[in-house]
Amino acid sequence: MKKFLSFFAFLVFFTININAQNSVASDTLPILQFDKIEHDFGKIKEGTLAIHPFEFTNKGKSPLVITNVIASCGCTTPEWSKEPIAPGAKGLIKAAFNSYGRPGQFHKTITVISNAGANVVLSIKGDVLLNTQEPVSPVRNN
């Protein structure tokens, strides 16, 4: 019986210790927070390179490192800073969509991989008009 109680006490202590370590670790992680995660270019003319900057802030307590940004298609090119983002600092991920030869509606995703934990999926969408039609909304958003 003493062995069982000793083992049970050890198991409870071990479980509490593991949970405390996980709590401390998650409190010090960077937090990647975007101002918005979706952008609609509206109607754009075929052949236009449509660019949108997604702005984010590191809301955590340690430096944020974006290790990779992956576009869902070769027609979309992401650009981002490879330098760590300090706590409280802002950064940008630019998504460029090449509309050449791609008339019609589009919806593309950009997956952001960082040391903040879960991946973030950004999206861009719009409608590419044939060269004979005029665009209705602006293309470049800064």
mmCIF file of N, CA and C in Angstrom:
data_model
loop_
_atom_site.group_PDB
_atom_site.id
_atom_site.type_symbol
_atom_site.label_atom_id
_atom_site.label_comp_id
_atom_site.label_asym_id
_atom_site.label_seq_id
_atom_site.Cartn_x
_atom_site.Cartn_y
_atom_site.Cartn_z
ATOM 1 N N MET A 1 0.821 -1.188 0.000
ATOM 2 C CA MET A 1 0.000 0.000 0.000
ATOM 3 C C MET A 1 0.869 1.258 0.000
ATOM 4 N N LYS A 2 2.003 1.204 0.773
ATOM 5 C CA LYS A 2 2.896 2.359 0.813
ATOM 6 C C LYS A 2 3.503 2.609 -0.564
ATOM 7 N N LYS A 3 3.841 1.536 -1.264
ATOM 8 C CA LYS A 3 4.411 1.694 -2.601
ATOM 9 C C LYS A 3 3.394 2.337 -3.544
ATOM 10 N N PHE A 4 2.143 1.909 -3.419
ATOM 11 C CA PHE A 4 1.106 2.473 -4.276
ATOM 12 C C PHE A 4 0.922 3.964 -3.993
ATOM 13 N N LEU A 5 0.858 4.347 -2.733
ATOM 14 C CA LEU A 5 0.694 5.760 -2.377
ATOM 15 C C LEU A 5 1.907 6.579 -2.809
ATOM 16 N N SER A 6 3.086 6.019 -2.646
ATOM 17 C CA SER A 6 4.299 6.721 -3.085
ATOM 18 C C SER A 6 4.286 6.915 -4.601
ATOM 19 N N PHE A 7 3.912 5.866 -5.310
ATOM 20 C CA PHE A 7 3.846 5.973 -6.770
ATOM 21 C C PHE A 7 2.786 6.991 -7.197
ATOM 22 N N PHE A 8 1.624 6.964 -6.546
ATOM 23 C CA PHE A 8 0.545 7.894 -6.867
ATOM 24 C C PHE A 8 0.974 9.336 -6.591
ATOM 25 N N ALA A 9 1.643 9.581 -5.474
ATOM 26 C CA ALA A 9 2.128 10.925 -5.141
ATOM 27 C C ALA A 9 3.159 11.389 -6.174
ATOM 28 N N PHE A 10 4.047 10.497 -6.569
ATOM 29 C CA PHE A 10 5.038 10.838 -7.593
ATOM 30 C C PHE A 10 4.352 11.191 -8.912
ATOM 31 N N LEU A 11 3.356 10.414 -9.299
ATOM 32 C CA LEU A 11 2.633 10.650 -10.548
ATOM 33 C C LEU A 11 1.922 12.005 -10.526
ATOM 34 N N VAL A 12 1.281 12.348 -9.432
ATOM 35 C CA VAL A 12 0.605 13.648 -9.306
ATOM 36 C C VAL A 12 1.631 14.775 -9.386
ATOM 37 N N PHE A 13 2.734 14.664 -8.669
ATOM 38 C CA PHE A 13 3.781 15.695 -8.696
ATOM 39 C C PHE A 13 4.340 15.862 -10.104
ATOM 40 N N PHE A 14 4.600 14.754 -10.785
ATOM 41 C CA PHE A 14 5.156 14.784 -12.140
ATOM 42 C C PHE A 14 4.186 15.477 -13.107
ATOM 43 N N THR A 15 2.909 15.165 -13.006
ATOM 44 C CA THR A 15 1.892 15.772 -13.874
ATOM 45 C C THR A 15 1.787 17.272 -13.639
ATOM 46 N N ILE A 16 1.784 17.702 -12.393
ATOM 47 C CA ILE A 16 1.718 19.132 -12.062
ATOM 48 C C ILE A 16 2.952 19.844 -12.588
ATOM 49 N N ASN A 17 4.116 19.241 -12.442
ATOM 50 C CA ASN A 17 5.368 19.839 -12.909
ATOM 51 C C ASN A 17 5.360 20.021 -14.430
ATOM 52 N N ILE A 18 4.898 19.021 -15.168
ATOM 53 C CA ILE A 18 4.832 19.106 -16.638
ATOM 54 C C ILE A 18 3.875 20.216 -17.056
ATOM 55 N N ASN A 19 2.705 20.296 -16.428
ATOM 56 C CA ASN A 19 1.735 21.341 -16.772
ATOM 57 C C ASN A 19 2.283 22.725 -16.478
ATOM 58 N N ALA A 20 3.008 22.887 -15.399
ATOM 59 C CA ALA A 20 3.595 24.183 -15.057
ATOM 60 C C ALA A 20 4.637 24.586 -16.093
ATOM 61 N N GLN A 21 5.446 23.640 -16.552
ATOM 62 C CA GLN A 21 6.454 23.949 -17.570
ATOM 63 C C GLN A 21 5.799 24.360 -18.880
ATOM 64 N N ASN A 22 4.731 23.678 -19.284
ATOM 65 C CA ASN A 22 4.030 24.030 -20.519
ATOM 66 C C ASN A 22 3.412 25.409 -20.423
ATOM 67 N N SER A 23 2.881 25.756 -19.267
ATOM 68 C CA SER A 23 2.273 27.070 -19.075
ATOM 69 C C SER A 23 3.314 28.170 -19.188
ATOM 70 N N VAL A 24 4.469 27.984 -18.577
ATOM 71 C CA VAL A 24 5.537 28.981 -18.643
ATOM 72 C C VAL A 24 6.035 29.124 -20.071
ATOM 73 N N ALA A 25 6.207 28.009 -20.778
ATOM 74 C CA ALA A 25 6.705 28.060 -22.150
ATOM 75 C C ALA A 25 5.740 28.812 -23.057
ATOM 76 N N SER A 26 4.433 28.576 -22.917
ATOM 77 C CA SER A 26 3.477 29.256 -23.788
ATOM 78 C C SER A 26 3.354 30.735 -23.451
ATOM 79 N N ASP A 27 3.644 31.136 -22.228
ATOM 80 C CA ASP A 27 3.597 32.550 -21.845
ATOM 81 C C ASP A 27 4.729 33.350 -22.467
ATOM 82 N N THR A 28 5.813 32.689 -22.847
ATOM 83 C CA THR A 28 6.963 33.414 -23.397
ATOM 84 C C THR A 28 7.048 33.337 -24.921
ATOM 85 N N LEU A 29 6.147 32.606 -25.555
ATOM 86 C CA LEU A 29 6.175 32.493 -27.015
ATOM 87 C C LEU A 29 5.815 33.817 -27.680
ATOM 88 N N PRO A 30 6.332 34.052 -28.886
ATOM 89 C CA PRO A 30 5.858 35.205 -29.649
ATOM 90 C C PRO A 30 4.412 34.953 -30.088
ATOM 91 N N ILE A 31 3.682 36.024 -30.329
ATOM 92 C CA ILE A 31 2.301 35.916 -30.798
ATOM 93 C C ILE A 31 2.191 36.694 -32.102
ATOM 94 N N LEU A 32 1.885 35.999 -33.179
ATOM 95 C CA LEU A 32 1.770 36.598 -34.506
ATOM 96 C C LEU A 32 0.326 37.033 -34.722
ATOM 97 N N GLN A 33 0.104 38.359 -34.781
ATOM 98 C CA GLN A 33 -1.253 38.884 -34.954
ATOM 99 C C GLN A 33 -1.303 39.789 -36.184
ATOM 100 N N PHE A 34 -2.128 39.408 -37.167
ATOM 101 C CA PHE A 34 -2.288 40.184 -38.391
ATOM 102 C C PHE A 34 -3.419 41.189 -38.233
ATOM 103 N N ASP A 35 -3.268 42.356 -38.894
ATOM 104 C CA ASP A 35 -4.348 43.341 -38.917
ATOM 105 C C ASP A 35 -5.559 42.764 -39.642
ATOM 106 N N LYS A 36 -5.316 42.079 -40.751
ATOM 107 C CA LYS A 36 -6.364 41.335 -41.456
ATOM 108 C C LYS A 36 -5.699 40.189 -42.203
ATOM 109 N N ILE A 37 -6.452 39.113 -42.420
ATOM 110 C CA ILE A 37 -5.867 37.922 -43.042
ATOM 111 C C ILE A 37 -6.413 37.657 -44.441
ATOM 112 N N GLU A 38 -7.295 38.519 -44.926
ATOM 113 C CA GLU A 38 -7.844 38.347 -46.270
ATOM 114 C C GLU A 38 -7.870 39.686 -46.989
ATOM 115 N N HIS A 39 -7.561 39.649 -48.296
ATOM 116 C CA HIS A 39 -7.634 40.871 -49.105
ATOM 117 C C HIS A 39 -8.319 40.568 -50.425
ATOM 118 N N ASP A 40 -9.240 41.449 -50.813
ATOM 119 C CA ASP A 40 -9.944 41.336 -52.085
ATOM 120 C C ASP A 40 -9.444 42.442 -53.008
ATOM 121 N N PHE A 41 -8.772 42.065 -54.092
ATOM 122 C CA PHE A 41 -8.283 43.043 -55.061
ATOM 123 C C PHE A 41 -9.419 43.625 -55.893
ATOM 124 N N GLY A 42 -10.571 42.997 -55.866
ATOM 125 C CA GLY A 42 -11.667 43.447 -56.717
ATOM 126 C C GLY A 42 -11.388 43.056 -58.155
ATOM 127 N N LYS A 43 -11.724 43.945 -59.088
ATOM 128 C CA LYS A 43 -11.503 43.674 -60.512
ATOM 129 C C LYS A 43 -10.164 44.277 -60.930
ATOM 130 N N ILE A 44 -9.315 43.426 -61.516
ATOM 131 C CA ILE A 44 -8.013 43.889 -62.000
ATOM 132 C C ILE A 44 -7.844 43.485 -63.457
ATOM 133 N N LYS A 45 -7.037 44.224 -64.166
ATOM 134 C CA LYS A 45 -6.804 43.965 -65.585
ATOM 135 C C LYS A 45 -5.793 42.828 -65.750
ATOM 136 N N GLU A 46 -6.060 41.947 -66.689
ATOM 137 C CA GLU A 46 -5.150 40.838 -66.968
ATOM 138 C C GLU A 46 -3.760 41.377 -67.310
ATOM 139 N N GLY A 47 -2.735 40.747 -66.754
ATOM 140 C CA GLY A 47 -1.358 41.176 -66.983
ATOM 141 C C GLY A 47 -0.815 42.054 -65.874
ATOM 142 N N THR A 48 -1.667 42.448 -64.946
ATOM 143 C CA THR A 48 -1.262 43.293 -63.828
ATOM 144 C C THR A 48 -0.616 42.450 -62.729
ATOM 145 N N LEU A 49 0.415 42.993 -62.107
ATOM 146 C CA LEU A 49 0.994 42.375 -60.917
ATOM 147 C C LEU A 49 0.336 43.049 -59.717
ATOM 148 N N ALA A 50 -0.596 42.361 -59.086
ATOM 149 C CA ALA A 50 -1.345 42.909 -57.952
ATOM 150 C C ALA A 50 -0.603 42.579 -56.666
ATOM 151 N N ILE A 51 -0.293 43.609 -55.869
ATOM 152 C CA ILE A 51 0.497 43.429 -54.644
ATOM 153 C C ILE A 51 -0.288 43.952 -53.446
ATOM 154 N N HIS A 52 -0.283 43.163 -52.375
ATOM 155 C CA HIS A 52 -0.910 43.612 -51.125
ATOM 156 C C HIS A 52 0.011 43.299 -49.946
ATOM 157 N N PRO A 53 0.293 44.303 -49.096
ATOM 158 C CA PRO A 53 1.080 44.047 -47.885
ATOM 159 C C PRO A 53 0.167 43.657 -46.710
ATOM 160 N N PHE A 54 0.410 42.507 -46.121
ATOM 161 C CA PHE A 54 -0.291 42.088 -44.909
ATOM 162 C C PHE A 54 0.561 42.532 -43.722
ATOM 163 N N GLU A 55 0.026 43.412 -42.890
ATOM 164 C CA GLU A 55 0.777 43.926 -41.743
ATOM 165 C C GLU A 55 0.473 43.084 -40.507
ATOM 166 N N PHE A 56 1.522 42.822 -39.719
ATOM 167 C CA PHE A 56 1.353 42.039 -38.496
ATOM 168 C C PHE A 56 2.143 42.666 -37.358
ATOM 169 N N THR A 57 1.817 42.239 -36.145
ATOM 170 C CA THR A 57 2.495 42.694 -34.933
ATOM 171 C C THR A 57 2.871 41.478 -34.102
ATOM 172 N N ASN A 58 4.058 41.528 -33.486
ATOM 173 C CA ASN A 58 4.454 40.498 -32.527
ATOM 174 C C ASN A 58 3.899 40.918 -31.172
ATOM 175 N N LYS A 59 2.809 40.293 -30.744
ATOM 176 C CA LYS A 59 2.154 40.620 -29.472
ATOM 177 C C LYS A 59 2.712 39.788 -28.312
ATOM 178 N N GLY A 60 3.729 38.972 -28.586
ATOM 179 C CA GLY A 60 4.298 38.110 -27.558
ATOM 180 C C GLY A 60 5.422 38.767 -26.785
ATOM 181 N N LYS A 61 6.133 37.944 -26.006
ATOM 182 C CA LYS A 61 7.200 38.437 -25.131
ATOM 183 C C LYS A 61 8.594 38.029 -25.591
ATOM 184 N N SER A 62 8.689 37.376 -26.746
ATOM 185 C CA SER A 62 10.000 37.000 -27.283
ATOM 186 C C SER A 62 10.015 37.268 -28.789
ATOM 187 N N PRO A 63 11.212 37.324 -29.390
ATOM 188 C CA PRO A 63 11.310 37.640 -30.820
ATOM 189 C C PRO A 63 10.550 36.634 -31.695
ATOM 190 N N LEU A 64 9.908 37.167 -32.717
ATOM 191 C CA LEU A 64 9.158 36.371 -33.680
ATOM 192 C C LEU A 64 10.030 36.131 -34.904
ATOM 193 N N VAL A 65 10.149 34.874 -35.311
ATOM 194 C CA VAL A 65 10.927 34.529 -36.498
ATOM 195 C C VAL A 65 9.997 33.825 -37.485
ATOM 196 N N ILE A 66 9.848 34.412 -38.656
ATOM 197 C CA ILE A 66 9.059 33.782 -39.711
ATOM 198 C C ILE A 66 10.020 32.895 -40.493
ATOM 199 N N THR A 67 9.818 31.598 -40.387
ATOM 200 C CA THR A 67 10.749 30.652 -40.997
ATOM 201 C C THR A 67 10.443 30.376 -42.465
ATOM 202 N N ASN A 68 9.166 30.476 -42.842
ATOM 203 C CA ASN A 68 8.811 30.245 -44.239
ATOM 204 C C ASN A 68 7.428 30.813 -44.518
ATOM 205 N N VAL A 69 7.205 31.190 -45.771
ATOM 206 C CA VAL A 69 5.897 31.635 -46.242
ATOM 207 C C VAL A 69 5.663 30.905 -47.560
ATOM 208 N N ILE A 70 4.582 30.138 -47.627
ATOM 209 C CA ILE A 70 4.333 29.267 -48.772
ATOM 210 C C ILE A 70 3.049 29.687 -49.483
ATOM 211 N N ALA A 71 3.156 29.980 -50.769
ATOM 212 C CA ALA A 71 1.991 30.326 -51.589
ATOM 213 C C ALA A 71 1.369 29.052 -52.148
ATOM 214 N N SER A 72 0.058 29.091 -52.353
ATOM 215 C CA SER A 72 -0.652 27.912 -52.859
ATOM 216 C C SER A 72 -0.454 27.695 -54.353
ATOM 217 N N CYS A 73 0.143 28.676 -55.038
ATOM 218 C CA CYS A 73 0.278 28.601 -56.491
ATOM 219 C C CYS A 73 1.525 29.357 -56.925
ATOM 220 N N GLY A 74 2.101 28.974 -58.045
ATOM 221 C CA GLY A 74 3.274 29.666 -58.566
ATOM 222 C C GLY A 74 2.981 31.069 -59.062
ATOM 223 N N CYS A 75 1.708 31.408 -59.238
ATOM 224 C CA CYS A 75 1.334 32.750 -59.694
ATOM 225 C C CYS A 75 1.349 33.757 -58.546
ATOM 226 N N THR A 76 1.509 33.280 -57.326
ATOM 227 C CA THR A 76 1.540 34.142 -56.144
ATOM 228 C C THR A 76 2.921 34.050 -55.510
ATOM 229 N N THR A 77 3.533 35.220 -55.287
ATOM 230 C CA THR A 77 4.879 35.263 -54.724
ATOM 231 C C THR A 77 4.867 36.034 -53.409
ATOM 232 N N PRO A 78 5.226 35.381 -52.300
ATOM 233 C CA PRO A 78 5.314 36.095 -51.028
ATOM 234 C C PRO A 78 6.715 36.668 -50.807
ATOM 235 N N GLU A 79 6.773 37.768 -50.088
ATOM 236 C CA GLU A 79 8.047 38.394 -49.717
ATOM 237 C C GLU A 79 7.926 38.815 -48.252
ATOM 238 N N TRP A 80 8.956 38.499 -47.445
ATOM 239 C CA TRP A 80 8.915 38.816 -46.021
ATOM 240 C C TRP A 80 10.317 39.040 -45.488
ATOM 241 N N SER A 81 10.384 39.671 -44.333
ATOM 242 C CA SER A 81 11.660 39.937 -43.681
ATOM 243 C C SER A 81 12.165 38.668 -43.007
ATOM 244 N N LYS A 82 13.429 38.381 -43.176
ATOM 245 C CA LYS A 82 14.034 37.201 -42.550
ATOM 246 C C LYS A 82 14.582 37.526 -41.155
ATOM 247 N N GLU A 83 14.559 38.801 -40.784
ATOM 248 C CA GLU A 83 15.069 39.231 -39.475
ATOM 249 C C GLU A 83 14.019 38.978 -38.392
ATOM 250 N N PRO A 84 14.443 38.656 -37.155
ATOM 251 C CA PRO A 84 13.487 38.495 -36.060
ATOM 252 C C PRO A 84 12.732 39.801 -35.790
ATOM 253 N N ILE A 85 11.463 39.670 -35.445
ATOM 254 C CA ILE A 85 10.609 40.808 -35.119
ATOM 255 C C ILE A 85 10.513 40.876 -33.596
ATOM 256 N N ALA A 86 10.970 41.985 -33.026
ATOM 257 C CA ALA A 86 10.985 42.156 -31.569
ATOM 258 C C ALA A 86 9.560 42.219 -31.014
ATOM 259 N N PRO A 87 9.390 41.895 -29.728
ATOM 260 C CA PRO A 87 8.068 42.028 -29.108
ATOM 261 C C PRO A 87 7.542 43.458 -29.263
ATOM 262 N N GLY A 88 6.289 43.571 -29.699
ATOM 263 C CA GLY A 88 5.665 44.875 -29.901
ATOM 264 C C GLY A 88 5.938 45.497 -31.259
ATOM 265 N N ALA A 89 6.883 44.946 -32.016
ATOM 266 C CA ALA A 89 7.241 45.511 -33.325
ATOM 267 C C ALA A 89 6.306 44.983 -34.414
ATOM 268 N N LYS A 90 6.275 45.719 -35.526
ATOM 269 C CA LYS A 90 5.430 45.365 -36.667
ATOM 270 C C LYS A 90 6.285 44.858 -37.822
ATOM 271 N N GLY A 91 5.662 44.118 -38.710
ATOM 272 C CA GLY A 91 6.321 43.619 -39.902
ATOM 273 C C GLY A 91 5.322 43.484 -41.040
ATOM 274 N N LEU A 92 5.833 43.142 -42.218
ATOM 275 C CA LEU A 92 4.997 43.003 -43.414
ATOM 276 C C LEU A 92 5.286 41.698 -44.138
ATOM 277 N N ILE A 93 4.249 41.142 -44.703
ATOM 278 C CA ILE A 93 4.383 40.068 -45.673
ATOM 279 C C ILE A 93 3.666 40.564 -46.918
ATOM 280 N N LYS A 94 4.425 40.708 -48.014
ATOM 281 C CA LYS A 94 3.832 41.175 -49.268
ATOM 282 C C LYS A 94 3.447 39.969 -50.116
ATOM 283 N N ALA A 95 2.216 39.986 -50.601
ATOM 284 C CA ALA A 95 1.734 38.945 -51.500
ATOM 285 C C ALA A 95 1.545 39.561 -52.873
ATOM 286 N N ALA A 96 2.232 39.016 -53.874
ATOM 287 C CA ALA A 96 2.133 39.516 -55.244
ATOM 288 C C ALA A 96 1.474 38.447 -56.115
ATOM 289 N N PHE A 97 0.389 38.828 -56.785
ATOM 290 C CA PHE A 97 -0.328 37.918 -57.680
ATOM 291 C C PHE A 97 -0.103 38.360 -59.117
ATOM 292 N N ASN A 98 0.443 37.463 -59.944
ATOM 293 C CA ASN A 98 0.681 37.741 -61.357
ATOM 294 C C ASN A 98 -0.543 37.284 -62.152
ATOM 295 N N SER A 99 -1.295 38.250 -62.684
ATOM 296 C CA SER A 99 -2.552 37.925 -63.364
ATOM 297 C C SER A 99 -2.388 37.612 -64.851
ATOM 298 N N TYR A 100 -1.161 37.633 -65.359
ATOM 299 C CA TYR A 100 -0.941 37.386 -66.787
ATOM 300 C C TYR A 100 -1.446 35.992 -67.180
ATOM 301 N N GLY A 101 -2.355 35.949 -68.161
ATOM 302 C CA GLY A 101 -2.886 34.676 -68.654
ATOM 303 C C GLY A 101 -3.833 33.981 -67.702
ATOM 304 N N ARG A 102 -4.384 34.702 -66.736
ATOM 305 C CA ARG A 102 -5.266 34.089 -65.741
ATOM 306 C C ARG A 102 -6.583 34.853 -65.606
ATOM 307 N N PRO A 103 -7.359 34.990 -66.694
ATOM 308 C CA PRO A 103 -8.635 35.704 -66.571
ATOM 309 C C PRO A 103 -9.620 34.908 -65.719
ATOM 310 N N GLY A 104 -10.519 35.623 -65.077
ATOM 311 C CA GLY A 104 -11.531 34.993 -64.234
ATOM 312 C C GLY A 104 -11.250 35.218 -62.761
ATOM 313 N N GLN A 105 -12.102 34.645 -61.944
ATOM 314 C CA GLN A 105 -11.970 34.807 -60.499
ATOM 315 C C GLN A 105 -10.828 33.945 -59.971
ATOM 316 N N PHE A 106 -10.196 34.451 -58.906
ATOM 317 C CA PHE A 106 -9.130 33.683 -58.264
ATOM 318 C C PHE A 106 -9.243 33.813 -56.754
ATOM 319 N N HIS A 107 -8.741 32.805 -56.074
ATOM 320 C CA HIS A 107 -8.633 32.797 -54.607
ATOM 321 C C HIS A 107 -7.371 32.012 -54.278
ATOM 322 N N LYS A 108 -6.381 32.678 -53.700
ATOM 323 C CA LYS A 108 -5.089 32.058 -53.395
ATOM 324 C C LYS A 108 -4.806 32.181 -51.900
ATOM 325 N N THR A 109 -4.050 31.222 -51.373
ATOM 326 C CA THR A 109 -3.678 31.269 -49.963
ATOM 327 C C THR A 109 -2.168 31.371 -49.810
ATOM 328 N N ILE A 110 -1.768 31.959 -48.689
ATOM 329 C CA ILE A 110 -0.362 32.110 -48.327
ATOM 330 C C ILE A 110 -0.244 31.618 -46.884
ATOM 331 N N THR A 111 0.524 30.560 -46.657
ATOM 332 C CA THR A 111 0.678 29.991 -45.319
ATOM 333 C C THR A 111 1.949 30.531 -44.677
ATOM 334 N N VAL A 112 1.794 31.097 -43.470
ATOM 335 C CA VAL A 112 2.910 31.695 -42.735
ATOM 336 C C VAL A 112 3.329 30.735 -41.630
ATOM 337 N N ILE A 113 4.606 30.324 -41.666
ATOM 338 C CA ILE A 113 5.158 29.405 -40.672
ATOM 339 C C ILE A 113 6.152 30.183 -39.818
ATOM 340 N N SER A 114 5.969 30.115 -38.496
ATOM 341 C CA SER A 114 6.828 30.887 -37.593
ATOM 342 C C SER A 114 7.039 30.124 -36.292
ATOM 343 N N ASN A 115 7.811 30.741 -35.405
ATOM 344 C CA ASN A 115 8.044 30.143 -34.087
ATOM 345 C C ASN A 115 6.932 30.498 -33.102
ATOM 346 N N ALA A 116 5.825 31.052 -33.588
ATOM 347 C CA ALA A 116 4.706 31.423 -32.724
ATOM 348 C C ALA A 116 3.750 30.260 -32.477
ATOM 349 N N GLY A 117 4.015 29.127 -33.068
ATOM 350 C CA GLY A 117 3.140 27.979 -32.853
ATOM 351 C C GLY A 117 2.357 27.652 -34.105
ATOM 352 N N ALA A 118 1.048 27.844 -34.061
ATOM 353 C CA ALA A 118 0.181 27.484 -35.187
ATOM 354 C C ALA A 118 0.461 28.336 -36.421
ATOM 355 N N ASN A 119 0.361 27.715 -37.584
ATOM 356 C CA ASN A 119 0.523 28.440 -38.843
ATOM 357 C C ASN A 119 -0.662 29.375 -39.062
ATOM 358 N N VAL A 120 -0.423 30.465 -39.803
ATOM 359 C CA VAL A 120 -1.482 31.407 -40.154
ATOM 360 C C VAL A 120 -1.666 31.340 -41.665
ATOM 361 N N VAL A 121 -2.915 31.273 -42.110
ATOM 362 C CA VAL A 121 -3.210 31.230 -43.540
ATOM 363 C C VAL A 121 -3.833 32.559 -43.957
ATOM 364 N N LEU A 122 -3.133 33.270 -44.852
ATOM 365 C CA LEU A 122 -3.619 34.517 -45.427
ATOM 366 C C LEU A 122 -4.264 34.190 -46.765
ATOM 367 N N SER A 123 -5.169 35.054 -47.232
ATOM 368 C CA SER A 123 -5.766 34.794 -48.539
ATOM 369 C C SER A 123 -5.954 36.077 -49.336
ATOM 370 N N ILE A 124 -5.833 35.924 -50.645
ATOM 371 C CA ILE A 124 -6.095 37.013 -51.579
ATOM 372 C C ILE A 124 -7.090 36.497 -52.606
ATOM 373 N N LYS A 125 -7.930 37.398 -53.087
ATOM 374 C CA LYS A 125 -8.894 37.002 -54.105
ATOM 375 C C LYS A 125 -9.197 38.190 -54.994
ATOM 376 N N GLY A 126 -9.851 37.925 -56.098
ATOM 377 C CA GLY A 126 -10.219 38.982 -57.020
ATOM 378 C C GLY A 126 -10.780 38.408 -58.297
ATOM 379 N N ASP A 127 -10.941 39.297 -59.276
ATOM 380 C CA ASP A 127 -11.486 38.918 -60.569
ATOM 381 C C ASP A 127 -10.623 39.560 -61.648
ATOM 382 N N VAL A 128 -9.964 38.732 -62.451
ATOM 383 C CA VAL A 128 -9.085 39.224 -63.511
ATOM 384 C C VAL A 128 -9.913 39.424 -64.780
ATOM 385 N N LEU A 129 -9.924 40.673 -65.279
ATOM 386 C CA LEU A 129 -10.658 41.018 -66.490
ATOM 387 C C LEU A 129 -9.759 40.860 -67.705
ATOM 388 N N LEU A 130 -10.336 40.496 -68.828
ATOM 389 C CA LEU A 130 -9.573 40.417 -70.070
ATOM 390 C C LEU A 130 -9.010 41.788 -70.406
ATOM 391 N N ASN A 131 -7.932 41.839 -71.172
ATOM 392 C CA ASN A 131 -7.272 43.098 -71.518
ATOM 393 C C ASN A 131 -8.201 44.136 -72.122
ATOM 394 N N THR A 132 -9.290 43.729 -72.749
ATOM 395 C CA THR A 132 -10.200 44.681 -73.392
ATOM 396 C C THR A 132 -11.097 45.395 -72.393
ATOM 397 N N GLN A 133 -11.164 44.918 -71.152
ATOM 398 C CA GLN A 133 -12.012 45.529 -70.132
ATOM 399 C C GLN A 133 -11.179 46.399 -69.205
ATOM 400 N N GLU A 134 -11.803 47.397 -68.620
ATOM 401 C CA GLU A 134 -11.120 48.310 -67.707
ATOM 402 C C GLU A 134 -11.281 47.842 -66.261
ATOM 403 N N PRO A 135 -10.235 47.976 -65.436
ATOM 404 C CA PRO A 135 -10.369 47.630 -64.017
ATOM 405 C C PRO A 135 -11.252 48.646 -63.301
ATOM 406 N N VAL A 136 -11.953 48.180 -62.277
ATOM 407 C CA VAL A 136 -12.860 49.038 -61.532
ATOM 408 C C VAL A 136 -12.222 49.552 -60.251
ATOM 409 N N SER A 137 -11.361 48.775 -59.625
ATOM 410 C CA SER A 137 -10.785 49.187 -58.346
ATOM 411 C C SER A 137 -9.262 49.268 -58.445
ATOM 412 N N PRO A 138 -8.621 49.976 -57.493
ATOM 413 C CA PRO A 138 -7.157 50.076 -57.515
ATOM 414 C C PRO A 138 -6.519 48.710 -57.291
ATOM 415 N N VAL A 139 -5.293 48.587 -57.772
ATOM 416 C CA VAL A 139 -4.596 47.312 -57.713
ATOM 417 C C VAL A 139 -3.583 47.284 -56.595
ATOM 418 N N ARG A 140 -2.809 48.330 -56.453
ATOM 419 C CA ARG A 140 -1.716 48.349 -55.484
ATOM 420 C C ARG A 140 -2.199 49.024 -54.205
ATOM 421 N N ASN A 141 -2.137 48.283 -53.099
ATOM 422 C CA ASN A 141 -2.532 48.825 -51.799
ATOM 423 C C ASN A 141 -1.300 48.941 -50.931
ATOM 424 N N ASN A 142 -1.032 50.104 -50.432
ATOM 425 C CA ASN A 142 0.135 50.292 -49.560
ATOM 426 C C ASN A 142 -0.271 50.686 -48.188
#
